[in-house]
Amino acid sequence: MTTRPAPLSLALGAAAVTAAAPALAHTGIHEASGLAAGLVHPLAGADHLLAMLAVGLWSGFVLPRAFWAGAAAFLIAMAAGAGLGFAGQGLPFVEAGILASVVVFGLMTALASPAQSPAVTAAALAAIAGFALFHGHAHAAEATGAALPYLAGFLLATAGLHLAGIAIARAVAGRVLVLRGIGAAIAASGLLLMAG
């Protein structure tokens, strides 16, 4: 009889594999033009992948009836950050902000409660939007050529990662310790990425 790995084991394994891969999606070695490049870009680095999954996890757990709110805040602010990047407006500490987002979003997930106060939820949504500016700016700063299809691609891929996080949160619903463990693993992965 075979046993199925627990969701926490899968999440920890995925975090370890991802952390062993090149850490940042902003290496300048990937093509950054067109829809296909935009679809691939958020998946190309652990920083984006983990941050976007964590937003979905947090949203799916804390906002079961408005699970879309975290993703919407992220996508809107990411598009705004991309607009800043496309306009040539500088944004300080972009890579540091992206790495910090992995840690913060992981901690938000690890410490989340479906009964958290509206003020804490609003602060979390503001943090999601604030960090999304960095992600969007970084995507746009690397864009070349067909920038609008590239923007559409990374918005679609980001939405897909948010939905994957929401699906995981729903799959482990009722198992708060599993969700907390996944959040802690994401935060720890962020710290590893920061360490280089």
C-alpha atoms as a PDB file:
ATOM      1  CA  MET A   1       0.000   0.000   0.000  1.00  0.00           C
ATOM      2  CA  THR A   2       1.428   3.358  -0.977  1.00  0.00           C
ATOM      3  CA  THR A   3       1.003   6.452   1.072  1.00  0.00           C
ATOM      4  CA  ARG A   4       0.368   9.879  -0.349  1.00  0.00           C
ATOM      5  CA  PRO A   5       2.676  12.672   0.763  1.00  0.00           C
ATOM      6  CA  ALA A   6       1.076  15.240   3.029  1.00  0.00           C
ATOM      7  CA  PRO A   7       0.413  18.705   1.531  1.00  0.00           C
ATOM      8  CA  LEU A   8       3.008  20.205   3.872  1.00  0.00           C
ATOM      9  CA  SER A   9       5.641  17.745   2.645  1.00  0.00           C
ATOM     10  CA  LEU A  10       4.818  18.645  -0.938  1.00  0.00           C
ATOM     11  CA  ALA A  11       5.006  22.353  -0.182  1.00  0.00           C
ATOM     12  CA  LEU A  12       8.317  22.034   1.658  1.00  0.00           C
ATOM     13  CA  GLY A  13       9.738  19.947  -1.166  1.00  0.00           C
ATOM     14  CA  ALA A  14       8.593  22.458  -3.762  1.00  0.00           C
ATOM     15  CA  ALA A  15      10.056  25.318  -1.737  1.00  0.00           C
ATOM     16  CA  ALA A  16      13.393  23.515  -1.424  1.00  0.00           C
ATOM     17  CA  VAL A  17      13.566  22.730  -5.139  1.00  0.00           C
ATOM     18  CA  THR A  18      12.580  26.263  -6.041  1.00  0.00           C
ATOM     19  CA  ALA A  19      15.123  27.791  -3.672  1.00  0.00           C
ATOM     20  CA  ALA A  20      17.820  25.647  -5.267  1.00  0.00           C
ATOM     21  CA  ALA A  21      16.992  27.121  -8.696  1.00  0.00           C
ATOM     22  CA  PRO A  22      18.205  30.535  -9.812  1.00  0.00           C
ATOM     23  CA  ALA A  23      16.710  32.897  -7.286  1.00  0.00           C
ATOM     24  CA  LEU A  24      15.667  35.923  -9.256  1.00  0.00           C
ATOM     25  CA  ALA A  25      13.606  36.212 -12.382  1.00  0.00           C
ATOM     26  CA  HIS A  26      15.396  39.477 -13.188  1.00  0.00           C
ATOM     27  CA  THR A  27      18.683  38.150 -14.419  1.00  0.00           C
ATOM     28  CA  GLY A  28      18.430  39.836 -17.802  1.00  0.00           C
ATOM     29  CA  ILE A  29      18.939  36.496 -19.580  1.00  0.00           C
ATOM     30  CA  HIS A  30      15.310  35.783 -20.463  1.00  0.00           C
ATOM     31  CA  GLU A  31      13.556  37.228 -23.492  1.00  0.00           C
ATOM     32  CA  ALA A  32      11.188  39.979 -22.366  1.00  0.00           C
ATOM     33  CA  SER A  33       9.052  40.629 -25.417  1.00  0.00           C
ATOM     34  CA  GLY A  34       5.676  39.258 -26.410  1.00  0.00           C
ATOM     35  CA  LEU A  35       2.924  37.208 -24.826  1.00  0.00           C
ATOM     36  CA  ALA A  36       4.897  33.962 -24.451  1.00  0.00           C
ATOM     37  CA  ALA A  37       7.758  35.697 -22.644  1.00  0.00           C
ATOM     38  CA  GLY A  38       5.270  37.410 -20.340  1.00  0.00           C
ATOM     39  CA  LEU A  39       3.580  34.111 -19.533  1.00  0.00           C
ATOM     40  CA  VAL A  40       6.904  32.466 -18.678  1.00  0.00           C
ATOM     41  CA  HIS A  41       8.526  35.343 -16.785  1.00  0.00           C
ATOM     42  CA  PRO A  42       6.667  34.989 -13.426  1.00  0.00           C
ATOM     43  CA  LEU A  43       7.515  31.274 -13.436  1.00  0.00           C
ATOM     44  CA  ALA A  44      11.220  31.835 -14.157  1.00  0.00           C
ATOM     45  CA  GLY A  45      12.311  32.760 -10.647  1.00  0.00           C
ATOM     46  CA  ALA A  46      11.526  31.580  -7.154  1.00  0.00           C
ATOM     47  CA  ASP A  47      10.936  35.138  -5.981  1.00  0.00           C
ATOM     48  CA  HIS A  48       7.901  35.724  -8.180  1.00  0.00           C
ATOM     49  CA  LEU A  49       6.573  32.210  -8.021  1.00  0.00           C
ATOM     50  CA  LEU A  50       6.568  32.013  -4.226  1.00  0.00           C
ATOM     51  CA  ALA A  51       5.242  35.551  -3.678  1.00  0.00           C
ATOM     52  CA  MET A  52       2.341  35.060  -6.061  1.00  0.00           C
ATOM     53  CA  LEU A  53       1.441  31.648  -4.662  1.00  0.00           C
ATOM     54  CA  ALA A  54       1.498  33.125  -1.149  1.00  0.00           C
ATOM     55  CA  VAL A  55      -0.929  35.888  -2.132  1.00  0.00           C
ATOM     56  CA  GLY A  56      -3.340  33.236  -3.361  1.00  0.00           C
ATOM     57  CA  LEU A  57      -2.844  31.121  -0.243  1.00  0.00           C
ATOM     58  CA  TRP A  58      -3.492  34.081   2.047  1.00  0.00           C
ATOM     59  CA  SER A  59      -6.544  35.184   0.053  1.00  0.00           C
ATOM     60  CA  GLY A  60      -8.033  31.711  -0.087  1.00  0.00           C
ATOM     61  CA  PHE A  61      -7.642  31.277   3.660  1.00  0.00           C
ATOM     62  CA  VAL A  62      -8.452  34.725   5.049  1.00  0.00           C
ATOM     63  CA  LEU A  63     -11.032  35.823   2.481  1.00  0.00           C
ATOM     64  CA  PRO A  64     -12.988  32.696   1.525  1.00  0.00           C
ATOM     65  CA  ARG A  65     -15.920  34.752   0.211  1.00  0.00           C
ATOM     66  CA  ALA A  66     -13.784  37.477  -1.357  1.00  0.00           C
ATOM     67  CA  PHE A  67     -10.799  35.296  -2.295  1.00  0.00           C
ATOM     68  CA  TRP A  68     -10.286  37.435  -5.392  1.00  0.00           C
ATOM     69  CA  ALA A  69      -9.440  40.573  -3.335  1.00  0.00           C
ATOM     70  CA  GLY A  70      -5.776  39.748  -2.736  1.00  0.00           C
ATOM     71  CA  ALA A  71      -5.223  38.804  -6.359  1.00  0.00           C
ATOM     72  CA  ALA A  72      -7.062  41.907  -7.566  1.00  0.00           C
ATOM     73  CA  ALA A  73      -5.008  44.176  -5.309  1.00  0.00           C
ATOM     74  CA  PHE A  74      -1.817  42.540  -6.556  1.00  0.00           C
ATOM     75  CA  LEU A  75      -2.739  42.613 -10.262  1.00  0.00           C
ATOM     76  CA  ILE A  76      -3.914  46.238 -10.228  1.00  0.00           C
ATOM     77  CA  ALA A  77      -0.845  47.447  -8.355  1.00  0.00           C
ATOM     78  CA  MET A  78       1.461  45.294 -10.480  1.00  0.00           C
ATOM     79  CA  ALA A  79       0.008  46.896 -13.619  1.00  0.00           C
ATOM     80  CA  ALA A  80       0.571  50.323 -12.027  1.00  0.00           C
ATOM     81  CA  GLY A  81       4.169  49.385 -11.209  1.00  0.00           C
ATOM     82  CA  ALA A  82       4.625  48.216 -14.787  1.00  0.00           C
ATOM     83  CA  GLY A  83       3.269  51.564 -15.953  1.00  0.00           C
ATOM     84  CA  LEU A  84       5.952  53.298 -13.882  1.00  0.00           C
ATOM     85  CA  GLY A  85       8.598  51.046 -15.395  1.00  0.00           C
ATOM     86  CA  PHE A  86       7.376  51.536 -18.962  1.00  0.00           C
ATOM     87  CA  ALA A  87       7.366  55.313 -18.356  1.00  0.00           C
ATOM     88  CA  GLY A  88      10.987  55.153 -17.225  1.00  0.00           C
ATOM     89  CA  GLN A  89      10.168  56.178 -13.658  1.00  0.00           C
ATOM     90  CA  GLY A  90      12.662  54.811 -11.191  1.00  0.00           C
ATOM     91  CA  LEU A  91      11.581  52.858  -8.150  1.00  0.00           C
ATOM     92  CA  PRO A  92      14.228  52.312  -5.480  1.00  0.00           C
ATOM     93  CA  PHE A  93      15.012  48.923  -3.977  1.00  0.00           C
ATOM     94  CA  VAL A  94      13.015  46.921  -6.538  1.00  0.00           C
ATOM     95  CA  GLU A  95      14.838  43.604  -6.099  1.00  0.00           C
ATOM     96  CA  ALA A  96      14.975  44.032  -2.310  1.00  0.00           C
ATOM     97  CA  GLY A  97      11.234  44.768  -2.317  1.00  0.00           C
ATOM     98  CA  ILE A  98      10.537  41.656  -4.374  1.00  0.00           C
ATOM     99  CA  LEU A  99      12.569  39.463  -2.029  1.00  0.00           C
ATOM    100  CA  ALA A 100      10.969  41.073   1.019  1.00  0.00           C
ATOM    101  CA  SER A 101       7.557  40.316  -0.489  1.00  0.00           C
ATOM    102  CA  VAL A 102       8.302  36.588  -0.394  1.00  0.00           C
ATOM    103  CA  VAL A 103       9.112  36.768   3.315  1.00  0.00           C
ATOM    104  CA  VAL A 104       6.212  39.084   4.181  1.00  0.00           C
ATOM    105  CA  PHE A 105       3.616  37.172   2.151  1.00  0.00           C
ATOM    106  CA  GLY A 106       4.867  33.886   3.627  1.00  0.00           C
ATOM    107  CA  LEU A 107       4.562  35.307   7.144  1.00  0.00           C
ATOM    108  CA  MET A 108       1.125  36.738   6.353  1.00  0.00           C
ATOM    109  CA  THR A 109       0.036  33.246   5.355  1.00  0.00           C
ATOM    110  CA  ALA A 110       1.705  31.565   8.338  1.00  0.00           C
ATOM    111  CA  LEU A 111       0.086  33.978  10.797  1.00  0.00           C
ATOM    112  CA  ALA A 112      -3.269  34.386   9.048  1.00  0.00           C
ATOM    113  CA  SER A 113      -6.627  33.754  10.604  1.00  0.00           C
ATOM    114  CA  PRO A 114     -10.010  33.720   8.907  1.00  0.00           C
ATOM    115  CA  ALA A 115     -11.238  35.712  11.910  1.00  0.00           C
ATOM    116  CA  GLN A 116      -8.644  38.479  11.638  1.00  0.00           C
ATOM    117  CA  SER A 117      -9.909  42.005  12.081  1.00  0.00           C
ATOM    118  CA  PRO A 118     -10.922  44.154   9.104  1.00  0.00           C
ATOM    119  CA  ALA A 119      -8.066  46.545   9.956  1.00  0.00           C
ATOM    120  CA  VAL A 120      -5.487  43.734   9.744  1.00  0.00           C
ATOM    121  CA  THR A 121      -7.033  42.510   6.496  1.00  0.00           C
ATOM    122  CA  ALA A 122      -6.924  46.034   5.030  1.00  0.00           C
ATOM    123  CA  ALA A 123      -3.279  46.407   6.079  1.00  0.00           C
ATOM    124  CA  ALA A 124      -2.456  43.058   4.476  1.00  0.00           C
ATOM    125  CA  LEU A 125      -4.167  44.068   1.219  1.00  0.00           C
ATOM    126  CA  ALA A 126      -2.218  47.354   1.271  1.00  0.00           C
ATOM    127  CA  ALA A 127       1.027  45.394   1.761  1.00  0.00           C
ATOM    128  CA  ILE A 128       0.090  43.117  -1.134  1.00  0.00           C
ATOM    129  CA  ALA A 129      -0.500  46.136  -3.374  1.00  0.00           C
ATOM    130  CA  GLY A 130       2.652  47.899  -2.204  1.00  0.00           C
ATOM    131  CA  PHE A 131       4.909  44.945  -2.916  1.00  0.00           C
ATOM    132  CA  ALA A 132       3.147  44.324  -6.241  1.00  0.00           C
ATOM    133  CA  LEU A 133       4.437  47.702  -7.443  1.00  0.00           C
ATOM    134  CA  PHE A 134       7.971  46.272  -7.212  1.00  0.00           C
ATOM    135  CA  HIS A 135       7.022  43.134  -9.134  1.00  0.00           C
ATOM    136  CA  GLY A 136       5.343  45.118 -11.901  1.00  0.00           C
ATOM    137  CA  HIS A 137       8.171  47.623 -12.161  1.00  0.00           C
ATOM    138  CA  ALA A 138      10.738  44.837 -12.464  1.00  0.00           C
ATOM    139  CA  HIS A 139       8.754  43.104 -15.204  1.00  0.00           C
ATOM    140  CA  ALA A 140       8.391  46.314 -17.190  1.00  0.00           C
ATOM    141  CA  ALA A 141      11.997  47.415 -16.717  1.00  0.00           C
ATOM    142  CA  GLU A 142      13.109  44.287 -18.577  1.00  0.00           C
ATOM    143  CA  ALA A 143      10.507  44.534 -21.344  1.00  0.00           C
ATOM    144  CA  THR A 144      11.736  44.896 -24.890  1.00  0.00           C
ATOM    145  CA  GLY A 145       9.849  44.934 -28.156  1.00  0.00           C
ATOM    146  CA  ALA A 146       6.208  43.880 -27.842  1.00  0.00           C
ATOM    147  CA  ALA A 147       5.603  45.326 -24.369  1.00  0.00           C
ATOM    148  CA  LEU A 148       1.785  45.210 -24.237  1.00  0.00           C
ATOM    149  CA  PRO A 149       1.539  41.487 -25.039  1.00  0.00           C
ATOM    150  CA  TYR A 150       4.344  40.939 -22.514  1.00  0.00           C
ATOM    151  CA  LEU A 151       2.308  42.844 -19.897  1.00  0.00           C
ATOM    152  CA  ALA A 152      -0.776  40.758 -20.723  1.00  0.00           C
ATOM    153  CA  GLY A 153       1.292  37.572 -20.408  1.00  0.00           C
ATOM    154  CA  PHE A 154       2.734  38.334 -17.013  1.00  0.00           C
ATOM    155  CA  LEU A 155      -0.647  39.482 -15.710  1.00  0.00           C
ATOM    156  CA  LEU A 156      -2.240  36.213 -16.887  1.00  0.00           C
ATOM    157  CA  ALA A 157       0.555  34.081 -15.428  1.00  0.00           C
ATOM    158  CA  THR A 158       0.344  35.988 -12.153  1.00  0.00           C
ATOM    159  CA  ALA A 159      -3.418  35.451 -11.985  1.00  0.00           C
ATOM    160  CA  GLY A 160      -2.822  31.750 -12.612  1.00  0.00           C
ATOM    161  CA  LEU A 161      -0.335  31.568  -9.735  1.00  0.00           C
ATOM    162  CA  HIS A 162      -2.797  33.360  -7.462  1.00  0.00           C
ATOM    163  CA  LEU A 163      -5.496  30.858  -8.451  1.00  0.00           C
ATOM    164  CA  ALA A 164      -3.112  27.979  -7.731  1.00  0.00           C
ATOM    165  CA  GLY A 165      -2.507  29.406  -4.253  1.00  0.00           C
ATOM    166  CA  ILE A 166      -6.237  29.793  -3.684  1.00  0.00           C
ATOM    167  CA  ALA A 167      -6.775  26.183  -4.805  1.00  0.00           C
ATOM    168  CA  ILE A 168      -4.107  24.960  -2.372  1.00  0.00           C
ATOM    169  CA  ALA A 169      -5.713  26.970   0.445  1.00  0.00           C
ATOM    170  CA  ARG A 170      -9.065  25.387  -0.388  1.00  0.00           C
ATOM    171  CA  ALA A 171      -7.507  21.904  -0.586  1.00  0.00           C
ATOM    172  CA  VAL A 172      -6.059  22.212   2.917  1.00  0.00           C
ATOM    173  CA  ALA A 173      -9.081  24.036   4.354  1.00  0.00           C
ATOM    174  CA  GLY A 174      -9.614  23.072   7.969  1.00  0.00           C
ATOM    175  CA  ARG A 175      -5.962  22.089   8.370  1.00  0.00           C
ATOM    176  CA  VAL A 176      -4.633  25.373   9.676  1.00  0.00           C
ATOM    177  CA  LEU A 177      -1.281  23.903  10.704  1.00  0.00           C
ATOM    178  CA  VAL A 178      -0.658  22.743   7.147  1.00  0.00           C
ATOM    179  CA  LEU A 179      -1.387  26.211   5.777  1.00  0.00           C
ATOM    180  CA  ARG A 180       0.801  27.786   8.469  1.00  0.00           C
ATOM    181  CA  GLY A 181       3.581  25.356   7.571  1.00  0.00           C
ATOM    182  CA  ILE A 182       3.338  26.251   3.890  1.00  0.00           C
ATOM    183  CA  GLY A 183       3.458  29.963   4.771  1.00  0.00           C
ATOM    184  CA  ALA A 184       6.468  29.405   7.023  1.00  0.00           C
ATOM    185  CA  ALA A 185       8.220  27.445   4.265  1.00  0.00           C
ATOM    186  CA  ILE A 186       7.616  30.294   1.811  1.00  0.00           C
ATOM    187  CA  ALA A 187       8.945  32.860   4.311  1.00  0.00           C
ATOM    188  CA  ALA A 188      12.001  30.683   4.988  1.00  0.00           C
ATOM    189  CA  SER A 189      12.583  30.329   1.244  1.00  0.00           C
ATOM    190  CA  GLY A 190      12.464  34.125   0.978  1.00  0.00           C
ATOM    191  CA  LEU A 191      15.126  34.395   3.648  1.00  0.00           C
ATOM    192  CA  LEU A 192      17.266  31.893   1.760  1.00  0.00           C
ATOM    193  CA  LEU A 193      16.841  33.925  -1.424  1.00  0.00           C
ATOM    194  CA  MET A 194      17.903  37.053   0.466  1.00  0.00           C
ATOM    195  CA  ALA A 195      20.999  35.268   1.747  1.00  0.00           C
ATOM    196  CA  GLY A 196      21.946  34.659  -1.876  1.00  0.00           C
END
